[in-house]
Amino acid sequence: MKLGVLVLAVLVFLFFVVSTVMAASTIKIGLSAPITGNYAEFGENFQYAVQMAAEKINAMGGISGKNIEVIVMDSKSDPKEAAIIAQRFAQDPEILAVIGDFTSTASLAGAPIYERYGVVQLSPTASHPEFAPSGKYMFGIVGTQDAEGPFNAKYIAKEYLGINSLGIIYINNDWGNVTKDRFAKAAEENGIKVTMAQPFLEGERDFNAILTKIRQTNPEGLFIAAMYNEGSLICQQIRKMGWEVKLLAPSSVFSDSFIKLGGEAVEGVVTNTFFALNDPDPRVQEFIQEFRKRAGRDPNLHAACAYDAMMLIAEAIKRAGFDRKAIRDALAEMKGFQGITGSITFTPVGDVVRKYKIMVVENGQWVIKRDYTRD
């Protein structure tokens, strides 16, 4: 009896959702991102890019005559805030799908709620291998550490930098731990000795004690699994202590702020990307020029993924209409979608397999050195 009542309640809610959206004059898409707080630049990039994509779609007539409206909520990169936002978005029948969050931890915090209410959650940047498989309604387009970690070990550490031993410093959260684990495993498989791995807490400012411990193990390189703000501080403190060590990091440091905050200390830092500012594709250059006008800085990989996320959801709505489940099914079936970050086809669990380029900070600029995206 109770099950019958629950099923009836769900059906009534779904009918209410479709009826509400059909009657609305706009199509509302939620955006959960860290607009303020430790990762504000990433969140701002999300907002600029998603809004740009929505305005482009609207300028072309919208979807079935309705314009897209982006509803932004600030998660501050806090998993508790992300869960509260998920509850609000999921219970709002006018929200058809959600883009976000930025970090894997915040994305994972909202996932059970979106799954329970049957709302698509498409994160442009969550690379934890367990995010997309955590539910039928979860999707990720940045790729996962299952691919990025081995690329960083084999192609950056071993082949590009010629490193035979390295230390690891990593942020102690869901993303940092899996990034460290996948990279360390691949490093050992490629004959690179991991001399020491040390965690730090988000918001840490003084890394001298940790760096001193790793330095005592005498590694040839240091893998920095951090975001732009902590990453730039780590580099500054490494140079200040006079430690000449080769530096590499995941794509999380790809940011204008990493270079502005780090200055000369981040020269030579190597990372990966599949989005490049010198890409000759006219659609990519159009995106870059418009982003610069609005944000006053260059877009990064995460901004480009956020732009593609909005375009993907819009395409799914065009194919499926205004039903949340139908939008989910259309996304899952998407094959060869041509975004500004390349061709996007979801795996059976909702991830995308990416290929990468090697990029280095050189004379205060991000410079592409090798391209493996066409292999």
mmCIF file of C-alpha atoms in Angstrom:
data_model
loop_
_atom_site.group_PDB
_atom_site.id
_atom_site.type_symbol
_atom_site.label_atom_id
_atom_site.label_comp_id
_atom_site.label_asym_id
_atom_site.label_seq_id
_atom_site.Cartn_x
_atom_site.Cartn_y
_atom_site.Cartn_z
ATOM 1 C CA MET A 1 0.000 0.000 0.000
ATOM 2 C CA LYS A 2 2.783 2.401 1.003
ATOM 3 C CA LEU A 3 4.699 1.567 -2.185
ATOM 4 C CA GLY A 4 1.603 2.296 -4.274
ATOM 5 C CA VAL A 5 1.180 5.686 -2.630
ATOM 6 C CA LEU A 6 4.858 6.499 -3.205
ATOM 7 C CA VAL A 7 4.677 5.561 -6.907
ATOM 8 C CA LEU A 8 1.546 7.666 -7.310
ATOM 9 C CA ALA A 9 3.248 10.617 -5.612
ATOM 10 C CA VAL A 10 6.255 10.340 -7.941
ATOM 11 C CA LEU A 11 4.008 10.181 -11.019
ATOM 12 C CA VAL A 12 2.064 13.232 -9.849
ATOM 13 C CA PHE A 13 5.330 15.104 -9.248
ATOM 14 C CA LEU A 14 6.667 14.201 -12.713
ATOM 15 C CA PHE A 15 3.387 15.285 -14.315
ATOM 16 C CA PHE A 16 3.638 18.519 -12.329
ATOM 17 C CA VAL A 17 7.235 19.042 -13.565
ATOM 18 C CA VAL A 18 6.371 18.592 -17.249
ATOM 19 C CA SER A 19 3.202 20.685 -16.972
ATOM 20 C CA THR A 20 5.063 23.467 -15.187
ATOM 21 C CA VAL A 21 7.873 23.605 -17.744
ATOM 22 C CA MET A 22 5.449 23.460 -20.688
ATOM 23 C CA ALA A 23 3.627 26.465 -19.254
ATOM 24 C CA ALA A 24 6.796 28.432 -18.454
ATOM 25 C CA SER A 25 8.154 31.035 -20.852
ATOM 26 C CA THR A 26 11.785 30.039 -20.252
ATOM 27 C CA ILE A 27 13.798 26.837 -19.827
ATOM 28 C CA LYS A 28 15.599 26.954 -16.487
ATOM 29 C CA ILE A 29 18.966 25.257 -16.046
ATOM 30 C CA GLY A 30 20.638 25.211 -12.631
ATOM 31 C CA LEU A 31 24.310 26.064 -12.196
ATOM 32 C CA SER A 32 25.975 24.992 -8.927
ATOM 33 C CA ALA A 33 29.492 26.466 -8.712
ATOM 34 C CA PRO A 34 31.959 28.104 -6.285
ATOM 35 C CA ILE A 35 31.267 31.746 -7.167
ATOM 36 C CA THR A 36 32.988 32.785 -3.930
ATOM 37 C CA GLY A 37 35.535 31.092 -1.704
ATOM 38 C CA ASN A 38 38.787 29.273 -2.331
ATOM 39 C CA TYR A 39 38.039 28.334 -5.966
ATOM 40 C CA ALA A 40 36.157 31.461 -7.017
ATOM 41 C CA GLU A 41 37.979 31.899 -10.321
ATOM 42 C CA PHE A 42 36.873 28.443 -11.447
ATOM 43 C CA GLY A 43 33.284 29.180 -10.447
ATOM 44 C CA GLU A 44 33.303 32.541 -12.203
ATOM 45 C CA ASN A 45 34.637 30.833 -15.320
ATOM 46 C CA PHE A 46 31.731 28.381 -15.137
ATOM 47 C CA GLN A 47 29.264 31.258 -14.903
ATOM 48 C CA TYR A 48 30.753 33.256 -17.797
ATOM 49 C CA ALA A 49 30.946 30.200 -20.063
ATOM 50 C CA VAL A 50 27.498 28.757 -19.317
ATOM 51 C CA GLN A 51 25.866 32.161 -19.738
ATOM 52 C CA MET A 52 27.703 32.660 -23.056
ATOM 53 C CA ALA A 53 26.394 29.332 -24.338
ATOM 54 C CA ALA A 54 22.838 30.081 -23.191
ATOM 55 C CA GLU A 55 22.861 33.491 -24.879
ATOM 56 C CA LYS A 56 24.145 31.963 -28.104
ATOM 57 C CA ILE A 57 21.309 29.408 -28.106
ATOM 58 C CA ASN A 58 18.765 32.125 -27.308
ATOM 59 C CA ALA A 59 20.082 34.335 -30.126
ATOM 60 C CA MET A 60 19.379 31.447 -32.519
ATOM 61 C CA GLY A 61 15.746 31.213 -31.424
ATOM 62 C CA GLY A 62 16.099 29.222 -28.215
ATOM 63 C CA ILE A 63 14.540 25.753 -27.948
ATOM 64 C CA SER A 64 10.983 25.347 -29.236
ATOM 65 C CA GLY A 65 10.604 29.106 -28.974
ATOM 66 C CA LYS A 66 11.682 29.262 -25.323
ATOM 67 C CA ASN A 67 14.830 31.002 -24.097
ATOM 68 C CA ILE A 68 17.261 29.341 -21.680
ATOM 69 C CA GLU A 69 17.581 30.969 -18.262
ATOM 70 C CA VAL A 70 20.583 30.021 -16.100
ATOM 71 C CA ILE A 71 19.860 29.958 -12.351
ATOM 72 C CA VAL A 72 23.164 30.351 -10.477
ATOM 73 C CA MET A 73 23.743 29.245 -6.881
ATOM 74 C CA ASP A 74 27.047 29.624 -5.019
ATOM 75 C CA SER A 75 28.286 26.345 -3.513
ATOM 76 C CA LYS A 76 31.528 27.919 -2.235
ATOM 77 C CA SER A 77 33.005 24.508 -3.089
ATOM 78 C CA ASP A 78 31.546 23.309 0.215
ATOM 79 C CA PRO A 79 29.897 19.853 -0.004
ATOM 80 C CA LYS A 80 27.250 20.878 2.544
ATOM 81 C CA GLU A 81 26.315 23.919 0.444
ATOM 82 C CA ALA A 82 26.332 21.773 -2.710
ATOM 83 C CA ALA A 83 23.870 19.340 -1.084
ATOM 84 C CA ILE A 84 21.553 22.190 -0.030
ATOM 85 C CA ILE A 85 21.644 23.588 -3.577
ATOM 86 C CA ALA A 86 20.890 20.132 -4.977
ATOM 87 C CA GLN A 87 17.823 19.903 -2.767
ATOM 88 C CA ARG A 88 16.569 23.303 -3.927
ATOM 89 C CA PHE A 89 17.191 22.651 -7.617
ATOM 90 C CA ALA A 90 15.738 19.136 -7.512
ATOM 91 C CA GLN A 91 12.539 20.278 -5.797
ATOM 92 C CA ASP A 92 12.006 23.152 -8.229
ATOM 93 C CA PRO A 93 9.889 21.715 -11.069
ATOM 94 C CA GLU A 94 11.074 24.459 -13.426
ATOM 95 C CA ILE A 95 14.726 23.298 -13.242
ATOM 96 C CA LEU A 96 15.165 20.762 -16.040
ATOM 97 C CA ALA A 97 18.840 19.888 -15.505
ATOM 98 C CA VAL A 98 21.848 21.053 -13.479
ATOM 99 C CA ILE A 99 25.441 21.897 -14.419
ATOM 100 C CA GLY A 100 28.022 21.468 -11.647
ATOM 101 C CA ASP A 101 29.579 21.330 -9.251
ATOM 102 C CA PHE A 102 33.265 22.194 -9.762
ATOM 103 C CA THR A 103 35.060 19.839 -7.374
ATOM 104 C CA SER A 104 34.520 16.105 -7.238
ATOM 105 C CA THR A 105 33.701 16.317 -3.521
ATOM 106 C CA ALA A 106 30.962 18.914 -4.017
ATOM 107 C CA SER A 107 29.620 17.031 -7.048
ATOM 108 C CA LEU A 108 29.482 13.748 -5.136
ATOM 109 C CA ALA A 109 27.668 15.479 -2.257
ATOM 110 C CA GLY A 110 24.815 16.548 -4.533
ATOM 111 C CA ALA A 111 24.647 13.384 -6.619
ATOM 112 C CA PRO A 112 22.354 11.230 -4.376
ATOM 113 C CA ILE A 113 19.808 14.054 -4.240
ATOM 114 C CA TYR A 114 19.730 14.641 -7.991
ATOM 115 C CA GLU A 115 19.507 10.889 -8.516
ATOM 116 C CA ARG A 116 16.598 10.568 -6.088
ATOM 117 C CA TYR A 117 14.625 13.300 -7.870
ATOM 118 C CA GLY A 118 15.645 12.186 -11.372
ATOM 119 C CA VAL A 119 17.480 15.360 -12.406
ATOM 120 C CA VAL A 120 20.506 15.344 -14.718
ATOM 121 C CA GLN A 121 23.686 16.522 -12.966
ATOM 122 C CA LEU A 122 26.371 17.236 -15.545
ATOM 123 C CA SER A 123 29.669 18.274 -13.986
ATOM 124 C CA PRO A 124 32.105 19.984 -16.355
ATOM 125 C CA THR A 125 35.079 19.164 -14.107
ATOM 126 C CA ALA A 126 34.502 16.327 -11.638
ATOM 127 C CA SER A 127 37.221 13.813 -12.550
ATOM 128 C CA HIS A 128 36.745 11.349 -9.685
ATOM 129 C CA PRO A 129 36.183 7.932 -11.338
ATOM 130 C CA GLU A 130 33.262 7.241 -8.964
ATOM 131 C CA PHE A 131 31.248 10.392 -9.755
ATOM 132 C CA ALA A 132 29.495 9.468 -13.023
ATOM 133 C CA PRO A 133 28.920 5.813 -12.023
ATOM 134 C CA SER A 134 27.278 6.986 -8.768
ATOM 135 C CA GLY A 135 23.879 7.259 -10.486
ATOM 136 C CA LYS A 136 21.991 7.086 -13.783
ATOM 137 C CA TYR A 137 21.555 10.877 -13.807
ATOM 138 C CA MET A 138 25.256 11.753 -13.258
ATOM 139 C CA PHE A 139 27.457 12.752 -16.213
ATOM 140 C CA GLY A 140 31.026 14.074 -16.450
ATOM 141 C CA ILE A 141 32.843 15.475 -19.484
ATOM 142 C CA VAL A 142 36.351 16.326 -18.279
ATOM 143 C CA GLY A 143 37.519 12.695 -18.262
ATOM 144 C CA THR A 144 38.627 10.883 -15.114
ATOM 145 C CA GLN A 145 41.803 10.297 -13.167
ATOM 146 C CA ASP A 146 41.778 6.760 -14.573
ATOM 147 C CA ALA A 147 43.111 8.334 -17.800
ATOM 148 C CA GLU A 148 44.702 11.588 -16.594
ATOM 149 C CA GLY A 149 46.865 9.964 -13.910
ATOM 150 C CA PRO A 150 48.513 7.453 -16.265
ATOM 151 C CA PHE A 151 49.038 10.192 -18.899
ATOM 152 C CA ASN A 152 50.765 12.452 -16.375
ATOM 153 C CA ALA A 153 53.023 9.604 -15.226
ATOM 154 C CA LYS A 154 53.973 8.128 -18.589
ATOM 155 C CA TYR A 155 54.009 11.084 -20.983
ATOM 156 C CA ILE A 156 54.849 14.015 -18.675
ATOM 157 C CA ALA A 157 56.980 12.543 -15.877
ATOM 158 C CA LYS A 158 58.719 9.701 -17.708
ATOM 159 C CA GLU A 159 58.994 10.828 -21.339
ATOM 160 C CA TYR A 160 58.867 14.661 -21.263
ATOM 161 C CA LEU A 161 60.698 15.368 -18.003
ATOM 162 C CA GLY A 162 62.787 12.180 -17.889
ATOM 163 C CA ILE A 163 62.099 11.651 -14.191
ATOM 164 C CA ASN A 164 63.054 8.422 -12.416
ATOM 165 C CA SER A 165 61.893 9.370 -8.924
ATOM 166 C CA LEU A 166 59.399 11.831 -7.513
ATOM 167 C CA GLY A 167 57.503 12.974 -4.464
ATOM 168 C CA ILE A 168 53.805 13.811 -4.296
ATOM 169 C CA ILE A 169 52.012 16.568 -2.396
ATOM 170 C CA TYR A 170 48.214 16.388 -2.590
ATOM 171 C CA ILE A 171 45.097 17.979 -1.169
ATOM 172 C CA ASN A 172 43.364 15.664 1.288
ATOM 173 C CA ASN A 173 39.897 15.360 -0.238
ATOM 174 C CA ASP A 174 38.089 12.947 -2.610
ATOM 175 C CA TRP A 175 39.727 14.390 -5.713
ATOM 176 C CA GLY A 176 43.201 14.761 -4.194
ATOM 177 C CA ASN A 177 43.304 11.217 -2.894
ATOM 178 C CA VAL A 178 42.192 9.581 -6.128
ATOM 179 C CA THR A 179 44.481 11.846 -8.171
ATOM 180 C CA LYS A 180 47.437 10.815 -6.006
ATOM 181 C CA ASP A 181 46.515 7.122 -6.090
ATOM 182 C CA ARG A 182 46.033 6.878 -9.868
ATOM 183 C CA PHE A 183 49.203 8.874 -10.595
ATOM 184 C CA ALA A 184 51.364 6.983 -8.083
ATOM 185 C CA LYS A 185 50.215 3.590 -9.397
ATOM 186 C CA ALA A 186 50.966 4.596 -12.986
ATOM 187 C CA ALA A 187 54.331 6.088 -11.979
ATOM 188 C CA GLU A 188 55.442 2.814 -10.393
ATOM 189 C CA GLU A 189 54.239 0.908 -13.480
ATOM 190 C CA ASN A 190 56.458 3.166 -15.613
ATOM 191 C CA GLY A 191 59.539 2.569 -13.473
ATOM 192 C CA ILE A 192 59.324 5.838 -11.515
ATOM 193 C CA LYS A 193 59.984 5.508 -7.784
ATOM 194 C CA VAL A 194 57.580 7.441 -5.558
ATOM 195 C CA THR A 195 59.793 8.517 -2.656
ATOM 196 C CA MET A 196 57.034 10.020 -0.493
ATOM 197 C CA ALA A 197 53.420 11.216 -0.727
ATOM 198 C CA GLN A 198 52.197 13.852 1.728
ATOM 199 C CA PRO A 199 48.664 15.326 2.102
ATOM 200 C CA PHE A 200 47.619 18.849 3.059
ATOM 201 C CA LEU A 201 44.266 20.349 4.048
ATOM 202 C CA GLU A 202 42.298 22.773 1.860
ATOM 203 C CA GLY A 203 43.115 26.354 2.790
ATOM 204 C CA GLU A 204 46.648 25.517 4.005
ATOM 205 C CA ARG A 205 49.087 28.410 3.510
ATOM 206 C CA ASP A 206 52.400 27.146 4.909
ATOM 207 C CA PHE A 207 53.775 24.069 3.134
ATOM 208 C CA ASN A 208 57.381 24.328 4.344
ATOM 209 C CA ALA A 209 57.233 21.411 6.802
ATOM 210 C CA ILE A 210 55.678 19.058 4.231
ATOM 211 C CA LEU A 211 58.042 20.132 1.465
ATOM 212 C CA THR A 212 61.068 19.709 3.730
ATOM 213 C CA LYS A 213 60.045 16.117 4.525
ATOM 214 C CA ILE A 214 59.609 15.267 0.837
ATOM 215 C CA ARG A 215 62.860 17.018 -0.100
ATOM 216 C CA GLN A 216 64.770 14.815 2.346
ATOM 217 C CA THR A 217 63.827 11.783 0.186
ATOM 218 C CA ASN A 218 65.742 13.426 -2.703
ATOM 219 C CA PRO A 219 63.242 13.008 -5.580
ATOM 220 C CA GLU A 220 63.985 14.304 -9.079
ATOM 221 C CA GLY A 221 60.460 15.661 -9.459
ATOM 222 C CA LEU A 222 57.424 16.734 -7.462
ATOM 223 C CA PHE A 223 53.801 16.055 -8.485
ATOM 224 C CA ILE A 224 51.514 18.779 -7.094
ATOM 225 C CA ALA A 225 47.882 17.591 -6.867
ATOM 226 C CA ALA A 226 46.337 20.947 -5.980
ATOM 227 C CA MET A 227 44.257 23.812 -7.375
ATOM 228 C CA TYR A 228 45.731 27.077 -8.663
ATOM 229 C CA ASN A 229 45.858 28.919 -5.332
ATOM 230 C CA GLU A 230 47.537 26.250 -3.216
ATOM 231 C CA GLY A 231 49.611 25.139 -6.218
ATOM 232 C CA SER A 232 51.087 28.603 -6.763
ATOM 233 C CA LEU A 233 51.935 28.917 -3.051
ATOM 234 C CA ILE A 234 53.649 25.518 -3.065
ATOM 235 C CA CYS A 235 55.784 26.556 -6.044
ATOM 236 C CA GLN A 236 56.766 29.839 -4.378
ATOM 237 C CA GLN A 237 57.822 28.068 -1.184
ATOM 238 C CA ILE A 238 59.803 25.473 -3.157
ATOM 239 C CA ARG A 239 61.777 28.209 -4.936
ATOM 240 C CA LYS A 240 62.217 30.190 -1.712
ATOM 241 C CA MET A 241 63.899 27.226 -0.033
ATOM 242 C CA GLY A 242 66.252 26.917 -3.013
ATOM 243 C CA TRP A 243 65.000 23.481 -4.030
ATOM 244 C CA GLU A 244 65.727 22.753 -7.702
ATOM 245 C CA VAL A 245 63.188 20.080 -8.526
ATOM 246 C CA LYS A 246 61.140 19.436 -11.664
ATOM 247 C CA LEU A 247 57.462 20.289 -11.140
ATOM 248 C CA LEU A 248 54.360 18.758 -12.693
ATOM 249 C CA ALA A 249 50.665 18.903 -11.857
ATOM 250 C CA PRO A 250 47.230 17.783 -13.067
ATOM 251 C CA SER A 251 45.122 20.150 -15.191
ATOM 252 C CA SER A 252 43.646 21.699 -12.029
ATOM 253 C CA VAL A 253 46.411 24.339 -12.106
ATOM 254 C CA PHE A 254 45.505 25.498 -15.653
ATOM 255 C CA SER A 255 44.457 29.022 -14.732
ATOM 256 C CA ASP A 256 45.495 32.611 -15.319
ATOM 257 C CA SER A 257 45.594 33.056 -11.557
ATOM 258 C CA PHE A 258 48.144 30.252 -11.161
ATOM 259 C CA ILE A 259 50.609 32.326 -13.210
ATOM 260 C CA LYS A 260 49.651 35.694 -11.688
ATOM 261 C CA LEU A 261 49.913 34.403 -8.113
ATOM 262 C CA GLY A 262 52.976 32.236 -8.679
ATOM 263 C CA GLY A 263 55.035 34.580 -10.890
ATOM 264 C CA GLU A 264 58.512 33.295 -11.713
ATOM 265 C CA ALA A 265 58.099 30.427 -9.237
ATOM 266 C CA VAL A 266 55.686 28.595 -11.576
ATOM 267 C CA GLU A 267 57.932 28.892 -14.661
ATOM 268 C CA GLY A 268 58.527 25.417 -16.052
ATOM 269 C CA VAL A 269 55.551 23.749 -14.341
ATOM 270 C CA VAL A 270 54.173 21.064 -16.660
ATOM 271 C CA THR A 271 50.541 19.953 -16.885
ATOM 272 C CA ASN A 272 48.055 18.561 -19.396
ATOM 273 C CA THR A 273 45.052 19.888 -21.283
ATOM 274 C CA PHE A 274 42.773 19.030 -24.188
ATOM 275 C CA PHE A 275 41.804 22.676 -24.717
ATOM 276 C CA ALA A 276 44.393 25.094 -26.113
ATOM 277 C CA LEU A 277 44.283 28.856 -26.612
ATOM 278 C CA ASN A 278 46.060 28.521 -29.985
ATOM 279 C CA ASP A 279 43.530 26.030 -31.382
ATOM 280 C CA PRO A 280 42.824 27.248 -34.947
ATOM 281 C CA ASP A 281 39.197 25.979 -34.918
ATOM 282 C CA PRO A 282 37.045 29.099 -35.615
ATOM 283 C CA ARG A 283 34.452 28.017 -33.020
ATOM 284 C CA VAL A 284 37.170 27.747 -30.363
ATOM 285 C CA GLN A 285 38.600 31.152 -31.259
ATOM 286 C CA GLU A 286 35.126 32.714 -31.187
ATOM 287 C CA PHE A 287 34.645 31.317 -27.673
ATOM 288 C CA ILE A 288 38.068 32.560 -26.511
ATOM 289 C CA GLN A 289 37.559 36.098 -27.839
ATOM 290 C CA GLU A 290 34.086 36.437 -26.317
ATOM 291 C CA PHE A 291 35.266 35.011 -22.978
ATOM 292 C CA ARG A 292 38.140 37.525 -22.874
ATOM 293 C CA LYS A 293 35.705 40.400 -23.468
ATOM 294 C CA ARG A 294 33.496 39.326 -20.582
ATOM 295 C CA ALA A 295 35.988 38.016 -18.036
ATOM 296 C CA GLY A 296 39.064 40.105 -18.843
ATOM 297 C CA ARG A 297 41.230 36.994 -18.817
ATOM 298 C CA ASP A 298 41.871 33.873 -20.861
ATOM 299 C CA PRO A 299 39.482 30.935 -20.524
ATOM 300 C CA ASN A 300 40.889 27.675 -19.233
ATOM 301 C CA LEU A 301 40.000 24.024 -19.738
ATOM 302 C CA HIS A 302 37.262 24.176 -17.115
ATOM 303 C CA ALA A 303 35.550 27.177 -18.721
ATOM 304 C CA ALA A 304 35.557 25.391 -22.079
ATOM 305 C CA CYS A 305 34.038 22.270 -20.483
ATOM 306 C CA ALA A 306 31.323 24.389 -18.824
ATOM 307 C CA TYR A 307 30.462 25.911 -22.221
ATOM 308 C CA ASP A 308 30.188 22.436 -23.749
ATOM 309 C CA ALA A 309 28.086 21.249 -20.800
ATOM 310 C CA MET A 310 25.446 23.906 -21.523
ATOM 311 C CA MET A 311 25.484 23.082 -25.242
ATOM 312 C CA LEU A 312 25.110 19.350 -24.503
ATOM 313 C CA ILE A 313 22.102 19.859 -22.250
ATOM 314 C CA ALA A 314 20.496 22.170 -24.810
ATOM 315 C CA GLU A 315 20.965 19.530 -27.501
ATOM 316 C CA ALA A 316 19.449 16.878 -25.238
ATOM 317 C CA ILE A 317 16.394 19.087 -24.582
ATOM 318 C CA LYS A 318 15.992 19.698 -28.325
ATOM 319 C CA ARG A 319 15.895 15.926 -28.866
ATOM 320 C CA ALA A 320 13.894 14.932 -25.779
ATOM 321 C CA GLY A 321 11.605 17.820 -24.909
ATOM 322 C CA PHE A 322 10.920 19.046 -21.382
ATOM 323 C CA ASP A 323 10.869 15.768 -19.466
ATOM 324 C CA ARG A 324 13.738 15.240 -17.004
ATOM 325 C CA LYS A 325 14.064 11.502 -17.641
ATOM 326 C CA ALA A 326 13.878 11.922 -21.403
ATOM 327 C CA ILE A 327 16.665 14.539 -21.195
ATOM 328 C CA ARG A 328 18.767 12.043 -19.218
ATOM 329 C CA ASP A 329 18.159 9.342 -21.837
ATOM 330 C CA ALA A 330 19.030 11.710 -24.715
ATOM 331 C CA LEU A 331 22.310 12.653 -23.026
ATOM 332 C CA ALA A 332 23.214 9.012 -22.445
ATOM 333 C CA GLU A 333 22.678 8.289 -26.135
ATOM 334 C CA MET A 334 24.732 11.304 -27.323
ATOM 335 C CA LYS A 335 27.500 10.206 -29.695
ATOM 336 C CA GLY A 336 30.123 12.346 -31.418
ATOM 337 C CA PHE A 337 28.809 15.684 -30.134
ATOM 338 C CA GLN A 338 31.228 18.296 -31.502
ATOM 339 C CA GLY A 339 32.069 20.649 -28.648
ATOM 340 C CA ILE A 340 34.843 23.226 -28.418
ATOM 341 C CA THR A 341 36.764 20.662 -26.322
ATOM 342 C CA GLY A 342 36.478 18.017 -29.024
ATOM 343 C CA SER A 343 34.162 15.123 -29.822
ATOM 344 C CA ILE A 344 32.031 13.959 -26.884
ATOM 345 C CA THR A 345 30.530 10.478 -26.552
ATOM 346 C CA PHE A 346 29.459 9.232 -23.143
ATOM 347 C CA THR A 347 30.588 5.848 -21.885
ATOM 348 C CA PRO A 348 27.911 3.480 -20.480
ATOM 349 C CA VAL A 349 28.473 5.002 -17.006
ATOM 350 C CA GLY A 350 28.296 8.649 -18.155
ATOM 351 C CA ASP A 351 31.979 9.559 -18.443
ATOM 352 C CA VAL A 352 33.976 10.762 -21.437
ATOM 353 C CA VAL A 353 37.368 9.310 -22.378
ATOM 354 C CA ARG A 354 39.802 12.147 -23.121
ATOM 355 C CA LYS A 355 43.194 12.435 -24.787
ATOM 356 C CA TYR A 356 45.681 15.104 -23.764
ATOM 357 C CA LYS A 357 48.324 17.656 -24.749
ATOM 358 C CA ILE A 358 51.386 18.580 -22.692
ATOM 359 C CA MET A 359 51.469 22.239 -21.622
ATOM 360 C CA VAL A 360 54.174 24.258 -19.820
ATOM 361 C CA VAL A 361 54.373 27.686 -18.160
ATOM 362 C CA GLU A 362 56.907 29.541 -20.286
ATOM 363 C CA ASN A 363 57.650 33.278 -20.006
ATOM 364 C CA GLY A 364 54.412 33.809 -18.106
ATOM 365 C CA GLN A 365 52.248 31.991 -20.662
ATOM 366 C CA TRP A 366 50.719 28.520 -21.063
ATOM 367 C CA VAL A 367 52.522 26.938 -24.036
ATOM 368 C CA ILE A 368 51.574 23.647 -25.737
ATOM 369 C CA LYS A 369 54.629 21.389 -26.146
ATOM 370 C CA ARG A 370 53.289 18.034 -27.339
ATOM 371 C CA ASP A 371 49.914 16.895 -28.671
ATOM 372 C CA TYR A 372 48.650 13.353 -28.103
ATOM 373 C CA THR A 373 44.982 14.125 -28.839
ATOM 374 C CA ARG A 374 45.253 12.798 -32.377
ATOM 375 C CA ASP A 375 46.992 9.507 -31.490
#
